[in-house]
Amino acid sequence: MSLITADHICVRFGAEEVLHDISLTVRPGEIVTILGPNGSGKSTLLRALLGIVPAAEGRITRQPGLRIGYVPQRLTIDRTMPITVRRFLSLPSRVSDAQAGEALARVGMAGQGHEQMTTLSGGQLQRVLLARALLGRPQLLMLDEPTSGLDQPGEAAFYRLIEEVRAETGAAVLMISHDLHVVMAASDRVICLNGHICCEGTPRVVSTAPEYRALFGLGTQGALALYRHEHDHAHEDGPHHHHHGHDHSHDHPHA
Amino acid sequence: MIIPMLDDFLVRAGLAAVGLSLATGPLGSFVVWRRMAYFGDATAHAAVLGVALALATDLPIGLGTLTVALAMAVTVAGLSARGWAMDTTLGVLAHSALAFGLVAVSFFPTVRTDLSAYLFGDILAVSRGDLALVWLGALAVLALLAWRWQALLTATVSEDLAHAADIRPDRERLVLVIALALVVAVALKIVGALLIAAMLIIPAATARSFARTPEAMAALAIAIGAASGIGGLALSLWQDTPTGPSIIVVAAGLFALASLRQQS
């Protein structure tokens, strides 16, 4: 019944174990968010589920014929390639102009199909990536920090859009976020990751879990403290060395 | 009597140049997008070794170059997938293959004098049979690229997006590698081993500034390649210059013009 299942997977880059003994399942229609500090293996986990990086141990099973819409954290198209937004939406499956226009309107990019991909801002690029993912009529949307290029109102609108899509199409969503309070509102289930799964459950359960509080260095402060988490968090209970296996960096205002 | 004969070999040469650009336009665009320029060089240089091996074994030259170019391309693609330092690896492989080829070819006295034909091409000596091979090879490459077009483009834009759409980037890379070996085998006679990579890259790079989509760039690269071929042929006849380099000189001239226009 599950769309995708990871069964005790480990991912290694050379001798380094980036992900240790991860098991998770995404069922139809649910929104699952993966939270974790930088270098905790969030992107790697998504990439492992997609088969981009191989799992050294464990198994990943997808429902046969599963349609996945993937929105990577960033996309760098070589400047030597001329490609319009409209053309990009037809990769790898060709879509009609009407479908493309509708998808662009949906993400707030109506009428911008003629723009070159290489001239888009980060936020525009992310919305185009989402439009492309939606055109594949996905049963599962996988979003890697989908709001990192957006400002705060844009972020809130983005999550509303995701909820709408889920409500309309029944697509499940597995996303990575560092944006704690929005995530808490928008998710059915939260998974805290730091090389291994620290804790998981409904937002309410996770937000009170000691592992979660340890992971994000939360004391008894309010919501703003959520942004105060240590990036170089080290776990006391594990011998794993967590490494930046991917090159993202997001700077929160340490207010 | 002389004029119809002249027409004939010139027509053959012109047709060969146009046929070749049908393949080098789209393939060259991928070479540019994927930054495989040096990779094209390595494959082309290996073709000289293929010439030597074909002479030694009495096999058709086209078969020899195709085989060695394919072996080289597959080796390089395999090594790059395993994360070798590519510029060093390619440098060693490409130039070794070229050097071994040149040394080996020198053992065949009849070919020795004709070595420049393999290095710089000999388009004016293209026979009917050669012409048929050029067009068959070029159309095969074109068909291969057209068949895989969407998957190739997706994998070129982003290997991650390709994976997510159940496209295997390594398989698409192999398609390009096979196409490259075919083009090398076909182009050896026309522009020669040293300048095949130029024929791939320069028309595509020229087309870049005029195109808004990948398809437009590939189509324009075909047109620019064909124009360079015919222009180079004319230059070569007029000034009695080696034809292969003349074709590249014209292509480079068009590139310079396009760059100037872009800046103004």
Coordinates of C-alpha atoms in Angstrom, one line a residue:
Chain A
M1 CA 0.0 0.0 0.0
S2 CA 2.9 2.3 0.6
L3 CA 4.3 4.3 -2.3
I4 CA 7.9 4.0 -1.4
T5 CA 9.6 2.2 1.4
A6 CA 13.2 2.3 2.7
D7 CA 14.1 -0.7 4.6
H8 CA 17.2 -0.3 6.9
I9 CA 19.3 1.5 4.3
C10 CA 22.8 2.7 4.8
V11 CA 24.6 5.1 2.4
R12 CA 28.3 5.5 2.3
F13 CA 30.5 7.9 0.5
G14 CA 33.9 6.1 0.6
A15 CA 34.5 5.0 4.1
E16 CA 32.1 7.6 5.5
E17 CA 28.7 6.5 6.5
V18 CA 26.3 9.4 5.6
L19 CA 23.1 7.6 6.4
H20 CA 22.8 4.8 8.9
D21 CA 20.0 2.3 9.2
I22 CA 17.2 4.4 7.8
S23 CA 13.7 2.9 7.5
L24 CA 10.8 5.0 6.4
T25 CA 7.6 4.7 4.4
V26 CA 5.4 7.2 2.6
R27 CA 1.8 6.3 2.1
P28 CA -0.6 7.8 -0.5
G29 CA -1.7 11.3 0.3
E30 CA 0.4 12.1 3.3
I31 CA 2.8 15.0 3.7
V32 CA 6.0 13.9 5.4
T33 CA 8.8 16.3 6.2
I34 CA 12.4 15.5 6.9
L35 CA 14.1 17.9 9.3
G36 CA 17.7 18.0 10.2
P37 CA 20.7 20.2 10.5
N38 CA 23.1 20.8 7.6
G39 CA 25.1 17.8 6.7
S40 CA 22.6 15.5 8.4
G41 CA 22.1 13.6 5.1
K42 CA 18.6 15.0 4.2
S43 CA 19.4 15.5 0.5
T44 CA 21.3 12.3 0.4
L45 CA 18.3 10.5 1.8
L46 CA 16.0 11.9 -0.9
R47 CA 18.6 11.1 -3.6
A48 CA 18.9 7.5 -2.3
L49 CA 15.2 7.1 -2.5
L50 CA 15.3 8.3 -6.1
G51 CA 18.1 5.9 -6.9
I52 CA 20.6 8.6 -7.6
V53 CA 23.0 7.5 -5.0
P54 CA 23.2 3.8 -4.3
A55 CA 22.3 2.3 -0.9
A56 CA 25.2 0.3 0.4
E57 CA 22.9 -1.8 2.5
G58 CA 19.1 -2.2 2.8
R59 CA 16.4 -2.1 0.3
I60 CA 14.3 0.6 -1.3
T61 CA 10.9 -0.5 -2.8
R62 CA 8.7 1.6 -4.9
Q63 CA 5.2 0.8 -5.8
P64 CA 5.4 -0.5 -9.4
G65 CA 5.0 2.3 -11.9
L66 CA 5.2 5.0 -9.3
R67 CA 5.2 8.5 -10.8
I68 CA 7.5 10.7 -8.8
G69 CA 7.8 14.5 -9.2
Y70 CA 11.2 15.6 -8.0
V71 CA 12.1 19.2 -7.2
P72 CA 15.9 19.3 -6.6
Q73 CA 17.3 21.9 -4.3
R74 CA 18.9 23.6 -7.2
L75 CA 19.4 23.1 -10.9
T76 CA 22.4 24.5 -12.8
I77 CA 21.8 24.4 -16.5
D78 CA 25.0 25.0 -18.4
R79 CA 25.0 28.5 -20.0
T80 CA 25.9 27.0 -23.3
M81 CA 22.4 25.4 -23.5
P82 CA 19.7 27.7 -24.8
I83 CA 16.4 26.5 -23.3
T84 CA 13.1 28.3 -22.6
V85 CA 10.9 27.6 -19.6
R86 CA 8.3 26.2 -22.0
R87 CA 10.8 23.8 -23.6
F88 CA 12.0 22.7 -20.1
L89 CA 8.5 21.8 -19.1
S90 CA 8.4 19.3 -21.9
L91 CA 11.3 17.3 -20.5
P92 CA 11.2 14.4 -20.5
S93 CA 7.6 14.1 -21.6
R94 CA 6.2 16.5 -24.1
V95 CA 3.2 18.5 -22.8
S96 CA 0.8 20.7 -24.7
D97 CA 0.9 24.5 -24.6
A98 CA -2.3 24.5 -22.7
Q99 CA -1.0 22.1 -20.0
A100 CA 2.3 24.1 -19.8
G101 CA 0.4 27.4 -19.4
E102 CA -1.9 25.9 -16.8
A103 CA 1.1 24.5 -14.8
L104 CA 2.9 27.9 -14.9
A105 CA -0.2 29.8 -13.9
R106 CA -0.6 27.4 -11.0
V107 CA 2.8 28.2 -9.6
G108 CA 2.5 32.0 -10.3
M109 CA 4.6 32.1 -13.4
A110 CA 1.8 32.7 -15.9
G111 CA 3.0 34.0 -19.3
Q112 CA 6.7 33.4 -18.5
G113 CA 7.2 30.4 -20.7
H114 CA 9.3 32.3 -23.2
E115 CA 12.0 33.2 -20.6
Q116 CA 15.4 31.5 -20.8
M117 CA 16.0 29.1 -17.9
T118 CA 19.4 30.5 -17.2
T119 CA 18.0 34.0 -16.5
L120 CA 15.5 33.0 -13.8
S121 CA 16.0 34.0 -10.2
G122 CA 16.3 31.2 -7.6
G123 CA 12.6 31.5 -6.6
Q124 CA 11.4 31.5 -10.2
L125 CA 13.5 28.5 -10.9
Q126 CA 12.0 26.6 -8.0
R127 CA 8.5 27.4 -9.1
V128 CA 9.3 26.2 -12.6
L129 CA 10.7 23.0 -11.2
L130 CA 7.5 22.5 -9.3
A131 CA 5.4 23.2 -12.4
R132 CA 7.4 20.6 -14.3
A133 CA 7.0 18.1 -11.4
L134 CA 3.2 18.7 -11.4
L135 CA 2.9 18.1 -15.1
G136 CA 4.0 14.5 -14.6
R137 CA 0.8 14.0 -12.5
P138 CA 2.9 12.6 -9.7
Q139 CA 1.7 10.2 -7.0
L140 CA 4.6 11.3 -4.9
L141 CA 6.2 14.7 -4.9
M142 CA 9.8 14.9 -3.5
L143 CA 10.9 18.4 -2.7
D144 CA 14.4 19.2 -1.5
E145 CA 14.2 22.5 0.4
P146 CA 11.6 23.9 -2.0
T147 CA 11.4 27.3 -0.4
S148 CA 15.1 28.1 0.0
G149 CA 14.9 30.7 -2.9
L150 CA 11.7 32.3 -1.7
D151 CA 10.9 35.2 0.7
Q152 CA 8.6 34.6 3.7
P153 CA 5.3 35.4 2.0
G154 CA 6.4 33.3 -1.0
E155 CA 7.2 30.5 1.4
A156 CA 3.8 30.5 3.0
A157 CA 2.2 30.6 -0.4
F158 CA 4.3 27.7 -1.5
Y159 CA 3.2 25.5 1.3
R160 CA -0.4 26.4 0.7
L161 CA 0.1 25.4 -2.9
I162 CA 1.5 22.1 -1.9
E163 CA -1.5 21.5 0.3
E164 CA -3.8 22.4 -2.5
V165 CA -2.1 20.0 -4.8
R166 CA -2.3 17.3 -2.3
A167 CA -6.0 18.0 -1.8
E168 CA -6.7 18.0 -5.5
T169 CA -4.6 15.2 -6.8
G170 CA -4.1 13.1 -3.7
A171 CA -0.3 13.2 -4.2
A172 CA 1.8 12.3 -1.3
V173 CA 4.6 14.8 -0.5
L174 CA 8.0 14.0 1.0
M175 CA 10.0 17.2 1.5
I176 CA 13.0 18.4 3.2
S177 CA 12.9 21.6 5.2
H178 CA 14.8 23.6 7.7
D179 CA 11.8 25.9 8.1
L180 CA 10.5 24.5 11.4
H181 CA 7.4 26.4 12.3
V182 CA 5.9 26.3 8.8
V183 CA 6.7 22.7 8.5
M184 CA 5.0 21.9 11.8
A185 CA 1.7 23.3 10.4
A186 CA 1.9 21.8 7.0
S187 CA 3.0 18.2 7.7
D188 CA 1.2 15.0 8.7
R189 CA 4.5 13.5 9.9
V190 CA 7.9 14.8 10.7
I191 CA 11.2 12.8 10.5
C192 CA 14.2 14.2 12.4
L193 CA 17.4 13.2 10.7
N194 CA 20.9 13.4 11.7
G195 CA 22.7 10.6 9.9
H196 CA 20.1 8.3 11.4
I197 CA 16.5 8.9 12.3
C198 CA 16.4 10.6 15.7
C199 CA 12.7 10.6 16.1
E200 CA 9.6 10.7 14.0
G201 CA 5.9 11.2 14.4
T202 CA 3.2 13.8 14.2
P203 CA 4.5 17.4 14.4
R204 CA 3.1 17.7 17.9
V205 CA 4.8 14.5 19.1
V206 CA 8.1 15.4 17.5
S207 CA 8.2 18.9 18.8
T208 CA 8.1 17.6 22.4
A209 CA 10.5 14.8 21.8
P210 CA 13.8 15.2 23.7
E211 CA 15.8 14.0 20.6
Y212 CA 14.3 16.8 18.5
R213 CA 15.0 19.4 21.2
A214 CA 18.6 18.1 21.5
L215 CA 19.0 18.1 17.7
F216 CA 17.9 21.7 17.4
G217 CA 19.4 22.9 20.7
L218 CA 16.0 24.1 22.0
G219 CA 15.6 25.2 25.5
T220 CA 12.4 26.5 26.8
Q221 CA 12.4 29.6 24.5
G222 CA 9.7 30.5 22.0
A223 CA 9.4 29.9 18.3
L224 CA 12.2 32.3 17.3
A225 CA 14.7 30.0 19.1
L226 CA 14.0 27.4 16.5
Y227 CA 16.2 29.4 14.2
R228 CA 19.0 29.4 16.7
H229 CA 20.0 25.8 16.2
E230 CA 23.6 24.9 16.0
H231 CA 24.7 23.9 12.5
D232 CA 27.6 21.8 13.7
H233 CA 25.5 19.8 16.0
A234 CA 27.2 16.6 17.1
H235 CA 25.4 13.7 18.6
E236 CA 26.5 12.3 21.9
D237 CA 25.2 8.9 21.3
G238 CA 26.7 7.8 18.1
P239 CA 30.2 7.3 16.6
H240 CA 29.1 8.5 13.2
H241 CA 30.9 11.4 11.6
H242 CA 28.4 13.5 9.7
H243 CA 29.8 15.1 6.7
H244 CA 28.5 17.6 4.2
G245 CA 27.8 15.3 1.4
H246 CA 26.2 18.1 -0.5
D247 CA 27.0 21.7 -0.9
H248 CA 24.0 23.5 0.3
S249 CA 24.1 26.1 2.9
H250 CA 21.3 28.2 4.3
D251 CA 21.9 30.9 6.6
H252 CA 19.1 31.7 9.0
P253 CA 19.1 35.0 10.7
H254 CA 20.4 34.2 14.1
A255 CA 18.1 36.6 15.8
Chain B
M1 CA 35.7 16.6 -70.8
I2 CA 37.4 18.1 -67.8
I3 CA 34.6 20.3 -66.5
P4 CA 32.0 17.5 -65.9
M5 CA 34.7 15.5 -64.0
L6 CA 35.6 18.5 -62.0
D7 CA 31.9 19.0 -61.2
D8 CA 31.6 15.5 -60.2
F9 CA 34.4 15.4 -57.5
L10 CA 33.4 18.8 -56.3
V11 CA 29.8 17.8 -56.0
R12 CA 30.9 14.7 -54.1
A13 CA 33.1 16.8 -51.8
G14 CA 30.3 19.2 -51.1
L15 CA 27.8 16.5 -50.5
A16 CA 30.2 14.8 -48.1
A17 CA 30.6 18.1 -46.1
V18 CA 26.8 18.6 -45.9
G19 CA 26.3 14.9 -44.9
L20 CA 28.8 15.2 -42.2
S21 CA 27.3 18.3 -40.7
L22 CA 24.0 16.6 -40.3
A23 CA 25.7 14.5 -37.6
T24 CA 28.1 17.0 -36.2
G25 CA 25.5 19.7 -35.7
P26 CA 23.3 17.9 -33.1
L27 CA 26.1 15.8 -31.7
G28 CA 28.4 18.9 -31.4
S29 CA 25.7 20.6 -29.5
F30 CA 25.7 17.9 -26.9
V31 CA 29.5 18.0 -26.8
V32 CA 29.3 21.7 -26.0
W33 CA 26.5 21.4 -23.5
R34 CA 28.1 18.6 -21.7
R35 CA 31.6 20.0 -21.9
M36 CA 32.9 16.9 -23.7
A37 CA 35.3 18.8 -26.1
Y38 CA 38.4 17.0 -24.9
F39 CA 36.5 13.8 -25.0
G40 CA 35.9 14.3 -28.7
D41 CA 39.5 15.0 -29.2
A42 CA 40.6 11.8 -27.5
T43 CA 38.2 9.7 -29.6
A44 CA 39.3 11.4 -32.8
H45 CA 43.0 11.0 -32.1
A46 CA 42.5 7.3 -31.4
A47 CA 41.2 7.0 -34.9
V48 CA 44.7 7.3 -36.3
L49 CA 45.6 4.2 -34.3
G50 CA 42.6 2.6 -35.9
V51 CA 44.0 3.4 -39.4
A52 CA 47.3 1.7 -38.5
L53 CA 45.5 -1.4 -37.2
A54 CA 43.3 -1.6 -40.2
L55 CA 46.3 -1.4 -42.5
A56 CA 48.1 -4.1 -40.5
T57 CA 45.2 -6.5 -40.6
D58 CA 43.9 -5.7 -44.1
L59 CA 40.5 -4.6 -42.8
P60 CA 38.6 -1.6 -44.2
I61 CA 40.0 1.6 -42.8
G62 CA 36.5 2.7 -41.7
L63 CA 36.0 -0.4 -39.7
G64 CA 39.4 0.0 -38.0
T65 CA 38.8 3.6 -37.0
L66 CA 35.2 2.9 -35.9
T67 CA 36.4 0.0 -33.7
V68 CA 39.3 1.9 -32.1
A69 CA 37.3 5.1 -31.7
L70 CA 34.5 3.1 -30.0
A71 CA 37.0 1.3 -27.7
M72 CA 38.6 4.7 -26.7
A73 CA 35.3 6.4 -26.2
V74 CA 33.9 3.5 -24.0
T75 CA 37.2 3.4 -22.0
V76 CA 37.1 7.1 -21.4
A77 CA 33.4 7.1 -20.5
G78 CA 34.0 4.2 -18.1
L79 CA 37.0 5.9 -16.4
S80 CA 35.1 9.1 -16.0
A81 CA 32.2 7.3 -14.4
R82 CA 34.6 6.0 -11.9
G83 CA 35.8 9.5 -11.0
W84 CA 39.3 9.5 -12.6
A85 CA 40.9 12.9 -13.1
M86 CA 39.7 13.4 -16.5
D87 CA 42.0 15.9 -18.1
T88 CA 45.1 13.9 -17.2
T89 CA 43.5 10.6 -18.2
L90 CA 42.3 12.0 -21.5
G91 CA 45.6 13.7 -22.1
V92 CA 47.5 10.4 -21.6
L93 CA 45.1 8.3 -23.6
A94 CA 44.5 10.7 -26.5
H95 CA 48.0 11.6 -27.2
S96 CA 49.3 8.1 -26.6
A97 CA 46.8 6.8 -29.1
L98 CA 47.8 9.4 -31.6
A99 CA 51.5 8.8 -31.1
F100 CA 51.2 5.0 -31.4
G101 CA 49.0 5.4 -34.4
L102 CA 51.5 7.7 -36.2
V103 CA 54.4 5.4 -35.3
A104 CA 52.5 2.4 -36.5
V105 CA 51.4 4.0 -39.7
S106 CA 55.0 4.8 -40.6
F107 CA 55.6 1.1 -40.9
F108 CA 53.5 1.1 -44.1
P109 CA 55.6 2.9 -46.7
T110 CA 52.7 3.4 -49.1
V111 CA 50.7 5.2 -46.5
R112 CA 53.5 7.1 -45.1
T113 CA 53.4 9.8 -47.8
D114 CA 49.7 10.0 -47.4
L115 CA 49.6 10.4 -43.7
S116 CA 48.4 14.0 -43.9
A117 CA 45.2 12.7 -45.4
Y118 CA 44.3 11.0 -42.1
L119 CA 45.5 13.9 -40.0
F120 CA 43.9 16.7 -42.1
G121 CA 41.4 14.9 -44.3
D122 CA 41.2 14.6 -48.0
I123 CA 37.7 15.6 -48.9
L124 CA 38.5 16.1 -52.6
A125 CA 39.4 12.4 -52.9
V126 CA 36.0 11.3 -51.6
S127 CA 34.7 8.4 -53.8
R128 CA 31.2 7.4 -54.4
G129 CA 31.6 4.6 -51.8
D130 CA 33.0 7.1 -49.3
L131 CA 30.1 9.4 -49.9
A132 CA 27.6 6.6 -49.3
L133 CA 29.4 5.8 -46.0
V134 CA 29.4 9.4 -44.9
W135 CA 25.7 9.7 -45.5
L136 CA 24.8 6.4 -44.0
G137 CA 27.0 7.1 -40.9
A138 CA 25.6 10.6 -40.5
L139 CA 22.0 9.5 -40.9
A140 CA 22.6 6.7 -38.4
V141 CA 23.9 9.2 -35.9
L142 CA 21.0 11.6 -36.6
A143 CA 18.5 8.8 -36.2
L144 CA 20.1 7.6 -32.9
L145 CA 20.1 11.1 -31.5
A146 CA 16.5 11.8 -32.6
W147 CA 15.4 8.5 -31.0
R148 CA 17.0 9.3 -27.7
W149 CA 16.5 13.1 -27.9
Q150 CA 14.2 13.7 -25.0
A151 CA 16.1 11.4 -22.7
L152 CA 19.4 12.8 -23.8
L153 CA 18.3 16.4 -23.2
T154 CA 16.8 15.5 -19.8
A155 CA 20.0 13.8 -18.7
T156 CA 22.1 16.8 -20.0
V157 CA 20.0 19.3 -18.2
S158 CA 20.1 17.4 -14.9
E159 CA 21.2 13.8 -14.2
D160 CA 19.1 14.0 -11.0
L161 CA 15.9 14.9 -12.9
A162 CA 16.7 12.1 -15.3
H163 CA 17.0 9.6 -12.5
A164 CA 13.7 10.7 -11.0
A165 CA 12.0 10.1 -14.4
D166 CA 13.5 6.6 -14.7
I167 CA 16.0 7.7 -17.4
R168 CA 19.5 6.2 -16.8
P169 CA 22.1 8.9 -17.4
D170 CA 24.9 6.4 -17.9
R171 CA 22.9 4.7 -20.7
E172 CA 22.3 8.1 -22.4
R173 CA 26.0 8.8 -22.1
L174 CA 26.7 5.6 -23.9
V175 CA 24.4 6.7 -26.8
L176 CA 26.5 9.8 -27.2
V177 CA 29.8 7.8 -27.0
I178 CA 28.6 5.5 -29.8
A179 CA 27.5 8.5 -31.9
L180 CA 30.8 10.1 -31.3
A181 CA 32.7 7.0 -32.5
L182 CA 30.5 6.9 -35.6
V183 CA 31.1 10.5 -36.4
V184 CA 34.9 10.1 -36.0
A185 CA 34.9 7.2 -38.4
V186 CA 32.9 9.2 -40.9
A187 CA 34.7 12.5 -40.5
L188 CA 38.3 11.1 -40.7
K189 CA 38.3 11.3 -44.5
I190 CA 36.7 14.8 -44.6
V191 CA 38.4 16.9 -41.9
G192 CA 41.0 14.5 -40.5
A193 CA 41.7 13.2 -37.0
L194 CA 43.2 16.5 -35.7
L195 CA 40.2 18.7 -36.5
I196 CA 37.1 16.5 -36.0
A197 CA 36.6 18.0 -32.5
A198 CA 36.7 21.5 -34.1
M199 CA 34.0 20.4 -36.6
L200 CA 31.9 19.3 -33.6
I201 CA 32.4 22.3 -31.4
I202 CA 32.8 25.4 -33.5
P203 CA 29.5 25.3 -35.5
A204 CA 27.6 24.5 -32.3
A205 CA 29.3 27.3 -30.4
T206 CA 28.5 29.7 -33.2
A207 CA 24.8 28.6 -33.2
R208 CA 24.5 29.1 -29.5
S209 CA 24.1 32.9 -29.6
F210 CA 21.3 32.7 -32.1
A211 CA 19.2 29.9 -30.6
R212 CA 16.5 30.0 -27.9
T213 CA 15.9 26.2 -27.7
P214 CA 18.2 23.2 -27.9
E215 CA 16.5 22.1 -31.2
A216 CA 17.1 25.5 -32.8
M217 CA 20.8 25.3 -31.8
A218 CA 21.3 21.8 -33.2
A219 CA 19.5 22.8 -36.5
L220 CA 21.5 26.0 -36.8
A221 CA 24.7 24.1 -36.1
I222 CA 23.9 21.8 -39.0
A223 CA 23.5 24.8 -41.3
I224 CA 26.6 26.5 -40.1
G225 CA 28.6 23.2 -40.4
A226 CA 27.4 22.8 -44.0
A227 CA 28.2 26.4 -44.9
S228 CA 31.7 26.0 -43.4
G229 CA 32.1 22.8 -45.4
I230 CA 31.2 24.3 -48.7
G231 CA 33.0 27.6 -47.9
G232 CA 36.2 25.6 -46.9
L233 CA 36.0 23.7 -50.1
A234 CA 35.8 26.9 -52.1
L235 CA 38.7 28.4 -50.1
S236 CA 40.8 25.2 -50.6
L237 CA 40.2 25.3 -54.4
W238 CA 40.8 29.0 -54.7
Q239 CA 44.0 29.2 -52.6
D240 CA 45.1 25.5 -53.0
T241 CA 45.1 25.1 -49.2
P242 CA 44.5 21.8 -47.4
T243 CA 40.7 21.2 -47.3
G244 CA 40.2 20.0 -43.8
P245 CA 41.9 23.0 -42.2
S246 CA 40.2 25.3 -44.7
I247 CA 36.8 24.1 -43.5
I248 CA 37.7 24.8 -39.9
V249 CA 39.1 28.2 -40.9
V250 CA 35.8 29.2 -42.4
A251 CA 33.9 27.8 -39.4
A252 CA 36.2 29.8 -37.1
G253 CA 35.6 32.9 -39.2
L254 CA 31.8 32.5 -38.8
F255 CA 32.3 32.0 -35.1
A256 CA 34.2 35.2 -34.9
L257 CA 31.5 37.1 -36.9
A258 CA 28.8 35.7 -34.6
S259 CA 30.8 36.8 -31.5
L260 CA 31.3 40.3 -32.9
R261 CA 27.6 40.6 -33.6
Q262 CA 26.8 39.4 -30.1
Q263 CA 29.0 42.1 -28.6
S264 CA 27.7 45.0 -30.7

